[in-house]
Coordinates of C-alpha atoms and ligand atoms in Angstrom, one line a residue:
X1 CA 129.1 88.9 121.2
X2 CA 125.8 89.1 119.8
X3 CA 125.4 89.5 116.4
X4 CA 122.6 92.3 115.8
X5 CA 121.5 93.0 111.8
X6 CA 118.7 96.0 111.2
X7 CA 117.9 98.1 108.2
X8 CA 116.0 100.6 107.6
X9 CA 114.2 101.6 104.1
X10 CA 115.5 105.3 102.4
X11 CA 111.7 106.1 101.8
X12 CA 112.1 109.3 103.2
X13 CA 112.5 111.6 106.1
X14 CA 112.2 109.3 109.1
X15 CA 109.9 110.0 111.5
X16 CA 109.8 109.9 115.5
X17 CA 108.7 106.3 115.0
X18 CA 111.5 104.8 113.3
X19 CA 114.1 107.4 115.3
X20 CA 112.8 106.0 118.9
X21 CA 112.0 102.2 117.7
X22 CA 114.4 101.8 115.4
X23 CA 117.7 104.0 115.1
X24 CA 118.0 104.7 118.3
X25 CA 117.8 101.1 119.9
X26 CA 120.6 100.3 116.9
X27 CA 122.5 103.0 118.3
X28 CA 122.1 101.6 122.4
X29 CA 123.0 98.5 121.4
X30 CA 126.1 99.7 119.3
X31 CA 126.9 101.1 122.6
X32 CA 126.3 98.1 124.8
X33 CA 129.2 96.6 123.0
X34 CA 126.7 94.2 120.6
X35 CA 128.3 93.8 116.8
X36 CA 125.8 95.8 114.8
X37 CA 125.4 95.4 111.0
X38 CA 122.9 98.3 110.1
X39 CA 122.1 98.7 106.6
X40 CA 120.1 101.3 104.1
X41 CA 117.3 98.6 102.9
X42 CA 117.3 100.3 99.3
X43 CA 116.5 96.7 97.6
X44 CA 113.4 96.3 99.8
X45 CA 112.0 100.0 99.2
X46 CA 111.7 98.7 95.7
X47 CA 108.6 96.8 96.4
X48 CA 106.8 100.0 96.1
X49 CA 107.6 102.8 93.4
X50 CA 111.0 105.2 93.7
X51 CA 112.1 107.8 91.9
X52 CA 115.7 106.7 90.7
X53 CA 117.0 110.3 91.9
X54 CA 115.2 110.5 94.8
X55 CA 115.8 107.1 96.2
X56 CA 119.4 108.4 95.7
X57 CA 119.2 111.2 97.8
X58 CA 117.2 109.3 100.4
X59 CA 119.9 107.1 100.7
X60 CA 122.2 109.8 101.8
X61 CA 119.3 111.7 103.9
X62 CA 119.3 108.6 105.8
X63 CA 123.3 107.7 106.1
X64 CA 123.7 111.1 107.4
X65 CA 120.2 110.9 110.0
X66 CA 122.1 107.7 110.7
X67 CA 125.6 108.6 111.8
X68 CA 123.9 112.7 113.2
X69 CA 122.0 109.6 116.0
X70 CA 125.0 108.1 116.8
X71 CA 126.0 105.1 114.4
X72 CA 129.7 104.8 114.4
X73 CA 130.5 103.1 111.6
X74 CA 133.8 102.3 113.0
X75 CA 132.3 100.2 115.5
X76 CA 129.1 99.4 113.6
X77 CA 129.1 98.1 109.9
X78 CA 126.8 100.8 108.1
X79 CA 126.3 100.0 104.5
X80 CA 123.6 99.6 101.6
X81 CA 122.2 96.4 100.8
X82 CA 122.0 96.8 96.7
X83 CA 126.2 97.0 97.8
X84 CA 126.3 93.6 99.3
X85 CA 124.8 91.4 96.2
X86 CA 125.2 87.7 98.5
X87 CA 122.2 89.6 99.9
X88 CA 120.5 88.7 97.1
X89 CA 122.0 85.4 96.2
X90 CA 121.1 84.1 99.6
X91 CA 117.8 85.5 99.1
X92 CA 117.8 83.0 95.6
X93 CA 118.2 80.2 97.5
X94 CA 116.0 80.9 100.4
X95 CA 112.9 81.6 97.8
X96 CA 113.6 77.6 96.9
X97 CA 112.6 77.0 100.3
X98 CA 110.1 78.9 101.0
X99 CA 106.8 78.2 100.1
X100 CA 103.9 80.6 98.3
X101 CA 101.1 79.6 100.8
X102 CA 103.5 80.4 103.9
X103 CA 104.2 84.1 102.4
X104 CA 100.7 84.9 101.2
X105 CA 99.2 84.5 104.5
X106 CA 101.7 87.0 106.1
X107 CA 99.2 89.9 107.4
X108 CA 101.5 92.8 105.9
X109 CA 101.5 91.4 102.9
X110 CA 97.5 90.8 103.2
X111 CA 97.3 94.1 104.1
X112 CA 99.7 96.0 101.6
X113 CA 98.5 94.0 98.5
X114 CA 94.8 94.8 98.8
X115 CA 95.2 97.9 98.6
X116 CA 96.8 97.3 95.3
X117 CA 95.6 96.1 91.7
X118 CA 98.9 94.5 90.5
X119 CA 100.9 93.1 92.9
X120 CA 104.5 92.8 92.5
X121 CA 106.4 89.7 93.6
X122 CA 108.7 91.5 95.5
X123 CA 105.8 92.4 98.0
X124 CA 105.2 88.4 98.3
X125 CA 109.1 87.8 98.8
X126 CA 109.7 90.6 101.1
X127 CA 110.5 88.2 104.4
X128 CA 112.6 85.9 102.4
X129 CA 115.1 88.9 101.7
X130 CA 114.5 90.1 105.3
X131 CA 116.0 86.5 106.4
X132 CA 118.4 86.1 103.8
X133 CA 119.8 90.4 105.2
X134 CA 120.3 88.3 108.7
X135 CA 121.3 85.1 107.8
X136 CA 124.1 86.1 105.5
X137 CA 126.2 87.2 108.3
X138 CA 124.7 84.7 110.5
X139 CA 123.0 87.5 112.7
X140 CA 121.7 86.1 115.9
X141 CA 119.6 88.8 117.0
X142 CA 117.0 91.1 115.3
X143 CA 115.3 94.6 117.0
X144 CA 111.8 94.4 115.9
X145 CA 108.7 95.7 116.4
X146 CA 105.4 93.7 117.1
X147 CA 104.5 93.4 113.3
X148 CA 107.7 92.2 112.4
X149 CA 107.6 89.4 114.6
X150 CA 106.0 87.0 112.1
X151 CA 108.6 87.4 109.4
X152 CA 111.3 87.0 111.6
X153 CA 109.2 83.3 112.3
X154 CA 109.6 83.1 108.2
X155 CA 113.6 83.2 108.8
X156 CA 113.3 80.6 112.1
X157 CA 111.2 78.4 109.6
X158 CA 113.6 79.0 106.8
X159 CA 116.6 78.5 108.8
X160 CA 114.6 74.6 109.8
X161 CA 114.2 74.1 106.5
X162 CA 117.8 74.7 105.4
X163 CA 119.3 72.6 108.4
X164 CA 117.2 69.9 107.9
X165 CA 117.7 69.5 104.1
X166 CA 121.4 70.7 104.1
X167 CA 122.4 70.6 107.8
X168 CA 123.9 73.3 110.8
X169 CA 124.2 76.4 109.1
X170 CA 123.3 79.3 110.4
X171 CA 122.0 80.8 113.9
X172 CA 118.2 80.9 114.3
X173 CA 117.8 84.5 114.8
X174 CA 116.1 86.0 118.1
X175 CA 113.8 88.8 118.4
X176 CA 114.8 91.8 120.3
X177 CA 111.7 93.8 121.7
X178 CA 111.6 96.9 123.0
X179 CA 111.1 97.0 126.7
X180 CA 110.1 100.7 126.7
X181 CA 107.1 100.6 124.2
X182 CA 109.2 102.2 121.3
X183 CA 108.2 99.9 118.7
X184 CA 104.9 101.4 118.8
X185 CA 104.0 104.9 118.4
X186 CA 100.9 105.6 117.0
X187 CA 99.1 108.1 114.6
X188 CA 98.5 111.5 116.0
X189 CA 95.8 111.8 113.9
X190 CA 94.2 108.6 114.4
X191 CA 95.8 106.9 117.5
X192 CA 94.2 103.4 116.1
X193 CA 96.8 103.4 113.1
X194 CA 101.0 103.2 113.5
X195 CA 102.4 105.8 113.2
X196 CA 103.5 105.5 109.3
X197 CA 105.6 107.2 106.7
X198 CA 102.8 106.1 104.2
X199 CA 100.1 108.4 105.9
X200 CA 98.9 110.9 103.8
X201 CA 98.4 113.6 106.6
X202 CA 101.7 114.8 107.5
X203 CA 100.1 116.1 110.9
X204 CA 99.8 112.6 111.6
X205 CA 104.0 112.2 112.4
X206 CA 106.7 114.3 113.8
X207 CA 109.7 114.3 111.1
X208 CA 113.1 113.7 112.4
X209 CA 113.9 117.0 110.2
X210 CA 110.9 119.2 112.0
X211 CA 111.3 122.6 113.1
X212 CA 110.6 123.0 117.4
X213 CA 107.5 125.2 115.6
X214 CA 106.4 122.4 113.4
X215 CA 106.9 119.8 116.2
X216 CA 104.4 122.2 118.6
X217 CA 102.0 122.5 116.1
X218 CA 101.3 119.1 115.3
X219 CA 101.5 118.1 119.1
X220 CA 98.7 120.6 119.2
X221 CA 96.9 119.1 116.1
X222 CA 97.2 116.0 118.1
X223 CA 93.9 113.9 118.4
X224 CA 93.3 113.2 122.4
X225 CA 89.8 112.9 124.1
X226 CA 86.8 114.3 126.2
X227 CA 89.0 114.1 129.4
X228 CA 92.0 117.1 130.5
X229 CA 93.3 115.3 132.8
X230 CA 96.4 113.5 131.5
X231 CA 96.4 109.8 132.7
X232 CA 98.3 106.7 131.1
X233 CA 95.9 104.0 130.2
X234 CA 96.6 102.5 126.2
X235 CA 94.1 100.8 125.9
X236 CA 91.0 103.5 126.7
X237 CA 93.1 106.9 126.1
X238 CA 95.5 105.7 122.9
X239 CA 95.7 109.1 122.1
X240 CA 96.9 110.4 125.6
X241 CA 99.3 107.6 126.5
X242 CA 101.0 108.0 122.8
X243 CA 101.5 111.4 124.0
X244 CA 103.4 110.0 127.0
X245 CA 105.1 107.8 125.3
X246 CA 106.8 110.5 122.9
X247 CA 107.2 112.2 126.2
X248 CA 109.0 109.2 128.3
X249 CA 111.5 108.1 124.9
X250 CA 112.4 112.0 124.1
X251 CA 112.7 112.0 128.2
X252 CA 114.1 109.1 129.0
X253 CA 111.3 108.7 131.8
X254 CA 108.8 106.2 132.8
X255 CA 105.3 107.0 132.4
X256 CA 104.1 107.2 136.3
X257 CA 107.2 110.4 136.0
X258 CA 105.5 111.9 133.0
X259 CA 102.2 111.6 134.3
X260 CA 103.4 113.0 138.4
X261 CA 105.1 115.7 136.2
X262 CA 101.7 116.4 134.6
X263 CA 100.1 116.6 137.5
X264 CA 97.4 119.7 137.7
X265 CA 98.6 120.6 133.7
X266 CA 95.1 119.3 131.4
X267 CA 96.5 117.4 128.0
X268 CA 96.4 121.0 125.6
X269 CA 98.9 122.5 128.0
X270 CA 100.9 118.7 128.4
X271 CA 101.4 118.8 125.2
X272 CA 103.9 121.6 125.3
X273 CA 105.6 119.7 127.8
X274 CA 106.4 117.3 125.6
X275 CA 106.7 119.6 122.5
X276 CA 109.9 121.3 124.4
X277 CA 111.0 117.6 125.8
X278 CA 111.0 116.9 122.0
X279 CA 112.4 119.8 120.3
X280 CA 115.2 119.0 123.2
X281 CA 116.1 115.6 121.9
X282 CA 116.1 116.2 118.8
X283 CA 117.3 119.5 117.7
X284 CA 121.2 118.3 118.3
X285 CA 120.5 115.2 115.9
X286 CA 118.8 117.1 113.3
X287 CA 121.7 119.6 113.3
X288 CA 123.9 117.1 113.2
X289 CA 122.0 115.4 110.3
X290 CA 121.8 119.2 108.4
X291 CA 125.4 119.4 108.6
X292 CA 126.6 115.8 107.5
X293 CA 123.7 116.3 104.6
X294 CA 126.5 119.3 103.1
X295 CA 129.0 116.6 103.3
X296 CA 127.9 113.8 100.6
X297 CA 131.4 112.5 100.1
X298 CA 131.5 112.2 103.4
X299 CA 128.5 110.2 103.5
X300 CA 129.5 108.0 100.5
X301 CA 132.9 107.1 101.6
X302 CA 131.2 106.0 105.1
X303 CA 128.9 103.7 102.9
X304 CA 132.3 102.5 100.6
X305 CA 133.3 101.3 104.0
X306 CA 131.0 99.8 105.4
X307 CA 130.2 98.1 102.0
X308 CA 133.5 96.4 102.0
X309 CA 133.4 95.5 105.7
X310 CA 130.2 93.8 105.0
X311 CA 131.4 92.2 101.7
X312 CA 133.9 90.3 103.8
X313 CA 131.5 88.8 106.3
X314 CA 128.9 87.6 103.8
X315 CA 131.6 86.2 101.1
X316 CA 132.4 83.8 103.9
X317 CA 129.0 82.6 105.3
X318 CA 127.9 82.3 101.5
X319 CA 130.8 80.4 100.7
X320 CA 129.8 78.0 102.9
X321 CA 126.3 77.9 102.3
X322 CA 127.1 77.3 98.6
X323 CA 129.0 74.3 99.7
X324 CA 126.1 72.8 101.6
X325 CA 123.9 73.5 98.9
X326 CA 126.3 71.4 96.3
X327 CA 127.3 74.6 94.4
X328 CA 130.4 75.0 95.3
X329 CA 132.7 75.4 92.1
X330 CA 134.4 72.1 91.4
X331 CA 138.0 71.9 92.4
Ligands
AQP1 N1 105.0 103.8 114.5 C1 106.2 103.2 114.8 N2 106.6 103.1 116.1 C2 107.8 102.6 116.3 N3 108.6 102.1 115.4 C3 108.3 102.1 114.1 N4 108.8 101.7 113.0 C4 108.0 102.0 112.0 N5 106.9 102.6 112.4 C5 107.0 102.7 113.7 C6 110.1 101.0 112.9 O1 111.0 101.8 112.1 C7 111.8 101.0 111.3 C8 111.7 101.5 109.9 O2 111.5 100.5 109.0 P1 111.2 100.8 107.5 O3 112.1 101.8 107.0 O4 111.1 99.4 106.9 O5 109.7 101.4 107.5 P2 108.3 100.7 107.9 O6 108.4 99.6 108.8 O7 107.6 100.4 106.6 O8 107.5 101.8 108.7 P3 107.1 103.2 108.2 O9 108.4 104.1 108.3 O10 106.0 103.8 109.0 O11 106.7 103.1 106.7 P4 105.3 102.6 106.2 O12 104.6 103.8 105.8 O13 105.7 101.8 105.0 O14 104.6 101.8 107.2 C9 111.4 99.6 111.6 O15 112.2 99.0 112.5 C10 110.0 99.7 112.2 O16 109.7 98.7 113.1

């Protein structure tokens, strides 16, 4: 089967965004029978600023969001990275490979480090640890979005490097895209901008923990256009056609359905169409979520697990990686 590996950062309540594009693709694919390692990317959210107590109860905000969307960590290995340390040994051995001019060009880091006056290496080494979270358990396929597709090119080119120096190691990893536009919901604010966790308007994204009353209201906050009529078209309506997309994922509907079903309704009344479609997908998960949340033992003996279950799998591909390298103890 394949092997699929995905985390996810405990930066916070997770919005639509990451529930559609990210958790919930982990979660089909679960169920499609593919071999999913999904893990709480606590190492990488250190590249920007957390609270020590808060990153700690994000981590369990986001184990139970996790497992209240479907991740069975029976079937799935659900741990967090900082528990899996070859994560970062691999990562060791990767940076040797990779090269400064390669990662400085990377548009996200561009983009993240200008808006900062002291940038921390971690920002720069970012992909290298996103390969090194696949390649230590010799993942062969990756669910990412658009912007992620040029880091997982880092890992492809990484992956080159390490066969041609060392030889046949790993898998090159494979992109998984999302057929049904979930890897990009934008802004409600400003449909020219992702949707982000970052943004400092919270009208601009639906929470996964939102109230049906807070979802309504920022639908309605939502920034459209000069036309009623509700037509799909992403490229000259953004704003409109986000709206459909919320509507087709919470749905599960194409957009010619959403837009027949909006026939003769003008975008302020659509949007309580897709308000109720919403609140309807997501009320179950985020009362599932509320009720794990009372449960942290719960919640930490899942993540025990799964940290031992991935322990396992990396010991071995690292042992063999340190013999290629020439580190292997001598015997
Ligand atoms: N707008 C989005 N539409 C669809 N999918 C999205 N993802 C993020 N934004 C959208 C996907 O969610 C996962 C979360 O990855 P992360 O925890 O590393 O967060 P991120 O990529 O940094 O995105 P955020 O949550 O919006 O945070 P900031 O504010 O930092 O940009 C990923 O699979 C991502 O593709």
């Amino acid at each position: 089967p394949r092997r699929v590996v995905s985390g996810l950062q405990p930066t916070g309540a997770l919005h639509i965004g990451n529930y559609f594009g990210a958790v919930r693709r982990c979660v089909r694919l679960q169920d499609k029978g593919d071999d999913l390692m999904i893990f709480i990317a606590d190492l990488h959210s250190l590249t920007t600023h957390q609270d020590p107590a808060a990153l700690q109860e994000n981590v369990l905000d986001l184990t139970a969001c996790l497992l209240a969307s479907g991740i069975d960590p029976d079937r799935s290995v659900l741990f967090t990275q900082s528990s899996v340390a070859r994560h970062s040994e691999l990562c060791w051995l990767l940076t040797c490979l990779a090269t400064h001019a390669r990662l400085a060009h990377l548009p996200q880091y561009k983009d993240k480090s200008a808006k900062m006056k002291e940038v921390p290496l971690g920002l720069l080494l970012y992909p290298v640890l996103q390969a090194a979270d696949v390649l230590v358990y010799r993942g062969t396929h990756v669910p990412v979005g658009v912007d992620q597709l040029q880091h997982l090119q880092v890992a492809s080119q990484l992956v080159r490097t390490f066969h041609h120096r060392f030889g046949r190691t790993f898998p090159t990893p494979k992109p998984l895209l999302a057929e049904d536009g979930s890897d990009r919901l934008l802004s409600l604010r400003d449909p020219s901008k992702k949707m982000s966790k970052s943004d400092t308007d919270p009208k601009s994204c639906i929470l996964l923990t939102d109230s049906d009353d807070t979802i309504l209201l920022k639908l309605r906050k939502a920034v459209t256009d000069f036309t009623p009529q509700v037509t799909f078209d992403r490229e000259n309506r953004p704003g409109v056609s986000n709206l459909i997309a919320v509507h087709c994922l919470a749905a599960d509907k194409l957009p010619e359905e959403a837009v027949e079903e909006a026939d003769g309704l003008d975008t302020g009344r659509y949007k309580r169409v897709v308000a109720a479609a919403l609140s309807e997908a997501l009320g179950p998960v985020r009362e599932r979520a509320a009720a794990l949340r009372r449960r942290p033992e719960l919640l930490r003996d899942v993540l025990r697990h799964g940290a031992v279950r991935a322990r396992v799998r990396a010991d071995e591909v690292y042992e063999s990686v340190l013999a290629r390298v020439g580190l292997a103890p001598p015997v």
